[in-house]
Coordinates of C-alpha atoms in Angstrom, one line a residue:
Chain A
M4 CA 2.8 0.6 -23.9
D5 CA 3.8 -0.6 -20.0
W6 CA 1.6 1.6 -17.9
K7 CA 3.1 0.1 -14.8
G8 CA 5.4 4.2 -13.7
R9 CA 2.8 6.1 -16.6
D10 CA 2.4 10.2 -15.7
V11 CA -1.5 10.5 -17.7
I12 CA -0.6 14.4 -18.2
S13 CA -2.7 15.0 -21.8
I14 CA -5.1 13.9 -23.8
R15 CA -2.1 14.3 -26.4
D16 CA -0.2 11.9 -24.9
F17 CA -2.5 8.9 -25.7
S18 CA -2.9 7.1 -28.7
K19 CA -6.4 5.7 -30.0
E20 CA -4.7 2.1 -28.8
D21 CA -3.8 3.7 -25.3
I22 CA -7.5 4.7 -24.9
E23 CA -8.8 2.0 -25.8
F24 CA -7.6 0.2 -23.9
V25 CA -7.7 2.2 -20.4
L26 CA -11.6 1.7 -21.6
G27 CA -11.4 -1.6 -21.7
V28 CA -9.7 -2.4 -18.0
A29 CA -12.3 0.2 -17.0
E30 CA -15.7 -2.0 -18.0
R31 CA -13.1 -5.2 -16.0
L32 CA -13.0 -3.6 -13.1
E33 CA -16.7 -2.4 -13.1
K34 CA -18.3 -5.9 -13.8
E35 CA -15.8 -6.5 -10.9
L36 CA -16.4 -3.7 -9.1
K37 CA -20.2 -4.9 -9.7
E38 CA -20.1 -9.1 -8.0
K39 CA -17.3 -8.5 -5.3
G40 CA -18.4 -4.4 -4.2
S41 CA -14.9 -4.4 -3.3
L42 CA -11.6 -5.0 -4.8
D43 CA -8.1 -5.6 -3.3
Y44 CA -5.9 -5.5 -6.1
A45 CA -4.5 -1.8 -5.1
R46 CA -4.3 -3.1 -1.2
G47 CA -1.0 -0.8 0.3
K48 CA -0.7 1.9 -1.6
I49 CA -1.5 4.9 -1.0
L50 CA -2.5 8.3 -3.6
A51 CA -1.9 11.4 -2.5
T52 CA -4.7 13.8 -3.7
L53 CA -3.5 17.2 -3.8
F54 CA -5.8 19.8 -4.8
F55 CA -4.5 23.3 -5.1
E56 CA -7.9 24.2 -6.0
P57 CA -11.5 23.3 -5.2
S58 CA -13.5 20.1 -6.4
T59 CA -15.9 17.9 -5.5
R60 CA -16.4 15.5 -8.3
T61 CA -12.9 14.6 -9.9
R62 CA -11.6 14.7 -5.6
L63 CA -13.5 12.5 -4.6
S64 CA -14.1 10.2 -7.4
F65 CA -10.3 9.9 -7.6
E66 CA -10.9 8.7 -3.8
S67 CA -13.5 6.6 -4.1
A68 CA -11.7 4.8 -6.7
M69 CA -8.7 4.1 -4.8
H70 CA -10.6 2.9 -1.8
R71 CA -12.7 0.0 -4.1
L72 CA -9.4 -1.1 -5.5
G73 CA -8.7 -1.8 -1.7
G74 CA -6.5 1.2 -1.3
S75 CA -6.3 4.7 0.6
V76 CA -6.2 7.7 0.1
I77 CA -4.4 11.3 1.9
G78 CA -4.3 14.1 0.6
F79 CA -5.4 17.2 1.2
S80 CA -8.4 20.1 -0.5
S81 CA -7.6 23.3 -0.6
T82 CA -3.8 24.6 0.3
L83 CA -4.8 26.8 3.5
G84 CA -3.5 25.0 5.5
T85 CA -0.8 23.2 4.0
S86 CA 2.9 24.6 3.0
V87 CA 2.2 26.1 -0.1
M88 CA 0.4 28.9 1.8
K89 CA 3.9 29.5 3.5
G90 CA 5.0 30.4 0.2
E91 CA 6.5 26.5 -0.6
N92 CA 7.0 26.5 -4.3
L93 CA 5.1 23.0 -6.5
A94 CA 8.3 21.4 -6.9
D95 CA 9.0 20.4 -2.8
T96 CA 5.7 20.3 -2.3
I97 CA 5.8 17.2 -4.8
R98 CA 8.8 15.7 -3.4
T99 CA 8.3 16.0 -0.2
V100 CA 4.9 14.2 -1.3
E101 CA 6.4 11.5 -3.2
Q102 CA 7.9 9.9 0.2
Y103 CA 4.6 9.4 1.7
S104 CA 2.7 7.6 -1.1
D105 CA 2.9 5.9 -4.3
V106 CA 1.1 8.1 -7.2
I107 CA -0.2 11.5 -7.1
V108 CA -3.5 13.1 -8.7
I109 CA -2.9 16.8 -9.2
R110 CA -5.4 19.8 -10.0
H111 CA -3.5 23.3 -9.9
P112 CA -4.3 25.9 -11.7
M113 CA -1.4 26.9 -13.9
E114 CA -1.4 25.6 -17.3
G115 CA 1.4 22.8 -17.1
A116 CA 1.8 22.2 -13.1
A117 CA 0.8 18.4 -13.3
R118 CA 3.5 17.8 -16.8
L119 CA 6.4 19.7 -14.1
A120 CA 5.5 17.2 -10.9
A121 CA 5.3 14.5 -12.9
E122 CA 9.5 15.5 -14.9
L123 CA 10.3 16.1 -11.1
A124 CA 8.1 13.0 -9.1
E125 CA 9.7 9.8 -9.9
I126 CA 6.0 8.0 -9.2
P127 CA 3.7 8.0 -11.2
V128 CA 1.3 11.0 -12.1
I129 CA -2.3 12.5 -12.6
N130 CA -3.6 15.5 -13.8
A131 CA -7.0 15.9 -12.5
G132 CA -6.8 19.3 -14.2
D133 CA -4.4 22.1 -14.3
G134 CA -6.4 25.8 -15.4
S135 CA -7.4 25.9 -18.8
N136 CA -5.3 22.9 -20.6
Q137 CA -6.3 19.8 -19.7
H138 CA -7.8 17.2 -18.3
P139 CA -7.2 14.3 -19.6
T140 CA -8.8 11.9 -16.6
Q141 CA -12.2 13.3 -17.9
T142 CA -12.1 13.1 -21.5
L143 CA -11.5 9.3 -20.7
L144 CA -14.4 9.1 -18.7
D145 CA -16.6 10.8 -21.5
L146 CA -15.5 8.4 -23.4
Y147 CA -16.0 5.4 -21.5
T148 CA -19.0 7.0 -20.7
I149 CA -20.9 6.6 -24.4
R150 CA -19.2 4.0 -25.3
R151 CA -21.5 2.0 -22.3
T152 CA -24.1 3.2 -23.9
F153 CA -23.9 3.6 -27.4
G154 CA -21.6 0.2 -27.8
K155 CA -19.5 2.2 -30.0
I156 CA -17.7 5.9 -30.8
D157 CA -17.8 5.2 -33.9
G158 CA -20.9 6.7 -36.3
L159 CA -21.9 8.9 -34.1
K160 CA -23.2 12.2 -34.9
I161 CA -21.8 14.2 -31.3
G162 CA -22.5 17.7 -30.3
L163 CA -20.1 19.9 -28.1
L164 CA -22.3 23.3 -26.7
G165 CA -21.3 26.6 -24.3
D166 CA -18.0 27.9 -23.5
L167 CA -15.8 26.3 -26.2
K168 CA -13.3 28.9 -26.1
Y169 CA -12.4 28.3 -22.2
G170 CA -13.3 24.7 -21.9
R171 CA -11.0 22.5 -20.8
T172 CA -13.4 19.7 -21.1
V173 CA -14.4 20.7 -24.6
H174 CA -11.2 20.4 -26.6
S175 CA -9.6 17.4 -24.6
L176 CA -12.5 15.9 -26.3
A177 CA -12.4 17.0 -29.1
E178 CA -9.1 16.3 -29.8
A179 CA -10.0 12.1 -28.6
L180 CA -12.9 11.9 -30.6
A181 CA -10.9 12.7 -34.0
F182 CA -9.7 9.7 -33.7
Y183 CA -12.7 7.7 -34.5
D184 CA -15.0 8.4 -37.6
V185 CA -17.0 11.1 -35.6
E186 CA -19.5 13.7 -37.2
L187 CA -18.5 17.4 -34.4
Y188 CA -21.0 19.9 -34.3
L189 CA -19.8 23.0 -31.8
I190 CA -22.2 24.6 -31.2
S191 CA -21.7 28.3 -29.6
P192 CA -21.6 32.1 -28.7
E193 CA -20.0 33.6 -31.7
L194 CA -17.7 35.4 -28.5
L195 CA -16.7 31.9 -27.6
R196 CA -16.1 29.5 -30.6
M197 CA -14.0 26.6 -30.4
P198 CA -10.1 27.8 -31.2
K199 CA -9.2 28.0 -34.7
H200 CA -6.0 26.0 -34.6
I201 CA -8.2 23.0 -33.0
V202 CA -10.9 23.5 -35.6
E203 CA -8.2 23.2 -38.2
E204 CA -6.7 20.0 -36.4
L205 CA -10.1 18.4 -35.8
R206 CA -10.0 18.6 -40.1
E207 CA -6.6 17.7 -41.1
R208 CA -6.8 14.3 -38.9
G209 CA -10.8 13.8 -41.1
V210 CA -13.7 15.2 -39.4
K211 CA -16.3 16.7 -40.8
V212 CA -16.9 19.7 -38.3
H213 CA -20.1 21.7 -38.3
E214 CA -19.2 25.4 -36.3
T215 CA -23.0 27.4 -35.0
T216 CA -24.3 29.6 -33.0
N217 CA -27.9 27.6 -33.6
L218 CA -29.0 24.9 -30.5
E219 CA -32.5 24.9 -32.2
G220 CA -31.7 23.7 -35.3
T221 CA -29.3 21.1 -35.1
I222 CA -30.5 19.0 -31.6
P223 CA -32.9 16.6 -34.6
E224 CA -28.8 15.6 -35.6
L225 CA -26.8 14.5 -33.2
D226 CA -26.8 11.2 -31.1
V227 CA -25.9 13.1 -28.3
L228 CA -25.5 16.7 -26.8
Y229 CA -22.6 17.8 -24.0
V230 CA -22.7 20.5 -22.5
T231 CA -21.0 23.1 -21.2
R232 CA -21.2 25.5 -18.6
I233 CA -20.0 29.3 -19.4
Q234 CA -17.5 29.3 -16.7
K235 CA -17.7 32.7 -15.3
E236 CA -13.8 32.1 -13.5
R237 CA -11.9 31.4 -17.5
F238 CA -13.4 34.8 -18.1
P239 CA -10.7 37.3 -18.8
D240 CA -13.4 40.7 -18.9
E241 CA -16.2 40.2 -16.7
E242 CA -19.0 43.0 -19.2
E243 CA -17.7 39.9 -21.8
Y244 CA -19.5 37.3 -19.3
L245 CA -22.5 38.8 -18.8
K246 CA -22.7 38.9 -23.1
V247 CA -22.8 35.7 -22.8
K248 CA -24.3 34.6 -20.0
G249 CA -27.1 32.5 -19.7
S250 CA -26.6 31.6 -24.2
Y251 CA -28.3 28.5 -24.4
Q252 CA -30.8 26.4 -21.7
V253 CA -32.0 23.1 -22.4
N254 CA -35.0 21.8 -21.4
C255 CA -37.6 19.3 -22.5
E256 CA -39.5 21.4 -24.7
L257 CA -36.5 22.2 -26.6
L258 CA -35.6 18.5 -26.2
K259 CA -39.2 17.5 -28.2
N260 CA -37.1 17.4 -31.0
A261 CA -34.6 15.1 -30.3
R262 CA -34.4 12.2 -32.0
E263 CA -35.2 8.6 -29.4
G264 CA -32.3 7.6 -27.6
M265 CA -30.6 11.0 -27.7
K266 CA -28.2 11.6 -24.9
V267 CA -27.5 14.6 -23.0
M268 CA -23.8 14.5 -21.4
H269 CA -21.7 17.0 -19.1
P270 CA -18.8 17.4 -17.0
L271 CA -20.7 18.9 -14.3
P272 CA -21.3 21.2 -12.1
R273 CA -24.1 23.0 -13.9
V274 CA -25.7 26.2 -12.9
D275 CA -28.5 26.5 -15.4
E276 CA -27.9 25.0 -18.7
I277 CA -29.8 22.2 -17.9
H278 CA -33.3 22.0 -16.3
P279 CA -33.0 19.8 -13.6
E280 CA -36.2 19.3 -15.1
V281 CA -34.6 17.5 -18.1
D282 CA -33.2 15.0 -15.3
K283 CA -35.6 13.1 -15.0
S284 CA -36.0 12.7 -18.8
E285 CA -35.0 9.2 -20.8
H286 CA -32.1 11.9 -22.5
A287 CA -29.8 12.6 -19.0
L288 CA -26.9 11.2 -19.2
Y289 CA -25.1 13.4 -16.8
F290 CA -25.5 11.3 -13.9
R291 CA -24.1 7.8 -15.1
Q292 CA -21.4 9.6 -16.4
V293 CA -20.4 10.6 -13.0
F294 CA -20.4 7.0 -12.4
S295 CA -17.7 6.7 -15.3
G296 CA -15.3 8.3 -13.4
I297 CA -14.9 5.5 -10.4
P298 CA -13.8 2.6 -13.1
V299 CA -11.8 4.9 -15.6
R300 CA -10.2 6.7 -12.5
M301 CA -9.4 2.8 -10.6
A302 CA -8.2 1.6 -14.6
L303 CA -5.7 4.9 -14.3
L304 CA -4.5 4.4 -10.6
G305 CA -4.4 -0.1 -11.0
L306 CA -2.3 0.6 -14.8
T307 CA 0.3 3.7 -13.0
L308 CA 0.4 1.5 -9.8
G309 CA 1.5 -1.6 -11.7
V310 CA -1.4 -4.2 -9.7
L311 CA -3.6 -4.3 -12.9
Chain B
M20 CA 40.0 45.9 -46.2
S21 CA 37.1 45.2 -44.8
E22 CA 37.8 41.9 -44.2
L23 CA 41.2 42.7 -41.8
K24 CA 38.8 44.2 -39.6
V25 CA 37.7 41.1 -37.9
E26 CA 40.9 39.2 -36.9
V27 CA 41.6 35.9 -38.2
I28 CA 41.8 32.7 -36.0
P29 CA 44.3 29.6 -36.1
D30 CA 41.5 27.2 -34.7
G31 CA 38.0 27.9 -32.9
T32 CA 34.2 28.8 -34.4
V33 CA 33.4 31.4 -36.9
I34 CA 29.6 32.5 -37.1
D35 CA 28.6 34.3 -39.5
H36 CA 25.6 36.1 -41.2
I37 CA 24.1 36.8 -37.5
P38 CA 21.4 39.7 -38.5
V39 CA 22.6 43.1 -37.5
G40 CA 22.3 43.5 -33.6
K41 CA 21.2 40.1 -33.0
W42 CA 25.1 39.0 -31.5
L43 CA 24.8 39.6 -28.6
K44 CA 21.7 37.5 -28.3
V45 CA 23.9 34.5 -29.8
V46 CA 26.7 35.4 -27.3
E47 CA 24.0 34.7 -24.8
I48 CA 22.4 31.8 -25.8
L49 CA 24.7 29.9 -26.7
G50 CA 26.6 30.5 -23.1
L51 CA 29.7 32.3 -24.8
T52 CA 30.6 34.7 -21.8
N53 CA 31.7 31.6 -19.9
P54 CA 35.3 33.0 -18.6
N55 CA 36.2 29.2 -19.3
G56 CA 35.6 30.2 -23.2
G57 CA 37.3 31.2 -25.9
T58 CA 38.1 34.7 -26.8
L59 CA 35.4 36.3 -28.8
L60 CA 36.2 38.5 -32.2
I61 CA 33.4 40.5 -32.4
A62 CA 31.9 42.1 -35.9
S63 CA 28.7 44.8 -35.5
N64 CA 27.3 46.3 -38.6
V65 CA 30.0 44.4 -41.5
P66 CA 29.6 45.3 -45.1
S67 CA 27.5 41.9 -46.7
K68 CA 27.0 40.9 -49.8
K69 CA 24.0 38.8 -48.6
L70 CA 23.0 40.7 -46.1
G71 CA 23.6 44.3 -46.6
R72 CA 25.0 44.6 -43.5
K73 CA 25.6 42.0 -40.9
D74 CA 26.9 40.5 -37.7
I75 CA 29.9 37.7 -36.7
V76 CA 30.8 36.6 -33.8
K77 CA 34.0 34.3 -34.2
V78 CA 34.6 32.2 -31.2
E79 CA 38.8 31.2 -30.7
G80 CA 40.1 27.8 -29.6
R81 CA 36.4 26.3 -28.9
Y82 CA 34.2 23.9 -31.5
L83 CA 31.4 24.5 -31.6
S84 CA 28.6 21.9 -33.2
E85 CA 25.6 21.5 -35.0
E86 CA 23.3 21.1 -32.7
E87 CA 25.0 23.8 -29.9
V88 CA 25.1 26.5 -32.8
N89 CA 21.7 25.1 -33.8
K90 CA 20.2 26.9 -30.7
I91 CA 21.0 30.6 -32.3
A92 CA 18.3 29.4 -34.9
L93 CA 15.1 31.5 -33.8
V94 CA 17.7 34.3 -33.7
A95 CA 19.4 34.3 -36.2
P96 CA 17.8 31.7 -39.1
S97 CA 20.7 33.1 -42.4
A98 CA 23.4 32.7 -39.2
T99 CA 26.1 29.9 -41.5
V100 CA 29.1 27.9 -39.1
N101 CA 32.7 27.3 -39.7
I102 CA 34.8 25.5 -37.8
V103 CA 38.5 26.3 -38.4
K104 CA 41.9 24.1 -37.6
D105 CA 44.7 25.3 -38.2
Y106 CA 43.5 27.9 -40.4
K107 CA 41.7 26.3 -42.9
I108 CA 37.4 25.5 -42.6
V109 CA 37.1 22.2 -42.5
E110 CA 33.6 22.0 -41.7
K111 CA 31.0 24.1 -42.6
F112 CA 26.7 24.1 -41.8
K113 CA 23.8 26.8 -41.9
V114 CA 21.6 27.4 -39.1
A115 CA 18.6 24.4 -39.0
I116 CA 15.8 25.0 -35.8
P117 CA 16.2 21.4 -33.9
D118 CA 13.0 19.6 -33.0
E119 CA 13.4 21.7 -29.7
I120 CA 14.5 24.6 -28.5
V121 CA 14.9 24.5 -24.5
G122 CA 15.9 27.6 -22.6
I123 CA 15.7 30.1 -24.9
L124 CA 12.0 31.4 -25.6
K125 CA 9.2 32.6 -22.5
C126 CA 6.2 31.4 -22.8
P127 CA 3.9 34.2 -24.0
N128 CA 0.5 32.9 -21.6
P129 CA 0.9 34.7 -18.1
N130 CA -0.5 31.7 -16.8
C131 CA 2.0 28.9 -17.6
V132 CA 4.2 27.2 -14.7
S133 CA 7.3 27.1 -16.6
N134 CA 6.6 31.8 -15.4
H135 CA 6.0 30.8 -12.0
E136 CA 8.0 27.4 -11.0
Y137 CA 11.4 26.8 -11.4
T138 CA 12.7 25.2 -14.6
K139 CA 13.4 26.2 -18.5
P140 CA 10.8 26.8 -20.8
R141 CA 10.3 24.6 -23.5
F142 CA 8.9 24.2 -26.7
R143 CA 8.6 21.2 -29.7
V144 CA 9.0 22.5 -33.2
E145 CA 5.1 21.2 -34.9
S146 CA 6.0 23.2 -37.6
R147 CA 9.3 25.3 -39.8
E148 CA 6.9 26.8 -42.2
P149 CA 5.7 29.4 -40.8
L150 CA 7.2 28.9 -37.5
K151 CA 5.2 27.1 -35.6
L152 CA 5.8 25.7 -31.6
R153 CA 4.2 24.6 -28.8
C154 CA 5.1 25.2 -25.0
H155 CA 6.3 21.5 -23.4
Y156 CA 4.2 22.4 -20.4
C157 CA 1.1 24.7 -20.9
E158 CA 0.6 22.6 -24.8
R159 CA 0.1 26.5 -25.9
T160 CA 1.3 26.9 -28.8
I161 CA 2.9 30.1 -30.3
E162 CA 3.4 31.6 -34.1
W163 CA 5.9 33.5 -35.0
D164 CA 4.4 37.4 -33.7
E165 CA 4.6 36.1 -29.9
I166 CA 8.4 34.5 -30.9
L167 CA 9.6 37.3 -31.5
G168 CA 8.7 39.3 -29.4
N169 CA 9.3 37.1 -26.7
L170 CA 12.8 36.1 -27.4

């Protein structure tokens, strides 16, 4: 696969070989970065970050990744002060920004916006989240974190907890995990179950899937517990949110029943679903997970720019 | 005598066995109202052995390709197409759902970018039986009830 000029829009566009290749490049870059501090593969290249929606980790980690590759960054982190406020459409914004940059990273509240941007731009476009649809770079960094921690993905028992209905990270992570020989435990309130079509697809692809509401009983089975926030902003109706708010909290008491070496992950930000006391335990992997964003996004930027 | 209700065309395309009431949608989807297109002959609510009642669209002087006509498969899955040259049928085929549906169906997801930006809605056919389409943009899948409601 020639990566130069390739868009990164959806985990559905990836094969297992693509995923493994990106993870391998990220691992190489992480080692190089550790040895040299910073790299200069992307010297003279410009990344444009177009964040039509707020974000902390994703935007900063793309910017940090580009700086660590030796490139530079332009962009905006909110539509305030941009021509979008004057009513400019997405197509014109993309056609303008591509004149100033070599690669675009876009986050947009509408589903499919990144795909459309990629069709309009001649330069590579990377999706940093489109509404409740996809967040492929988050999925790749999640897989990278698991592989770096356990040395493998195959054979693991992975629990996905929380908002499995609206959470785009768990949808694409589950789809990507279907490439591997894993057992999945889908733990959520009844109201927030994983969409049926995704569960069916996972089963069709040979994944052993267990659906449950019982976190406590499932904990001892798991190698990884991937926790998600119940996202108030994705609920069409506040009453529905109030019914499930605070359904689960992962704390040290609960983790007493966990296997030794079991790891807790979270795409962050968290609200109250993981107690801060867990941060100091051997189970907490979420800040290491944040770090994984750097090598993985460096790999994606470098590959799509054709400099790696 | 019923055959004479719709004039025979010497050259062109006859789209037969269209479900009753769908002729207008067929004409729209195929862009047959274009002023440079051939003469259109339309018969609606015609008796049919196969369907009970049917619509027929005849386009004079234009030979529609199989790929072109397949665009109507969602509204008229039972349609048959005859290509006529010099009063003889030279080609005959049934419509089939193509692998991709472009510009016919609106995405039912109100937050899909295709409902907000200037672009043609596009769907990939995931399964034909039962019919399941996936939006090219928002990646949401839709099934028959939603498809009908958005045609």
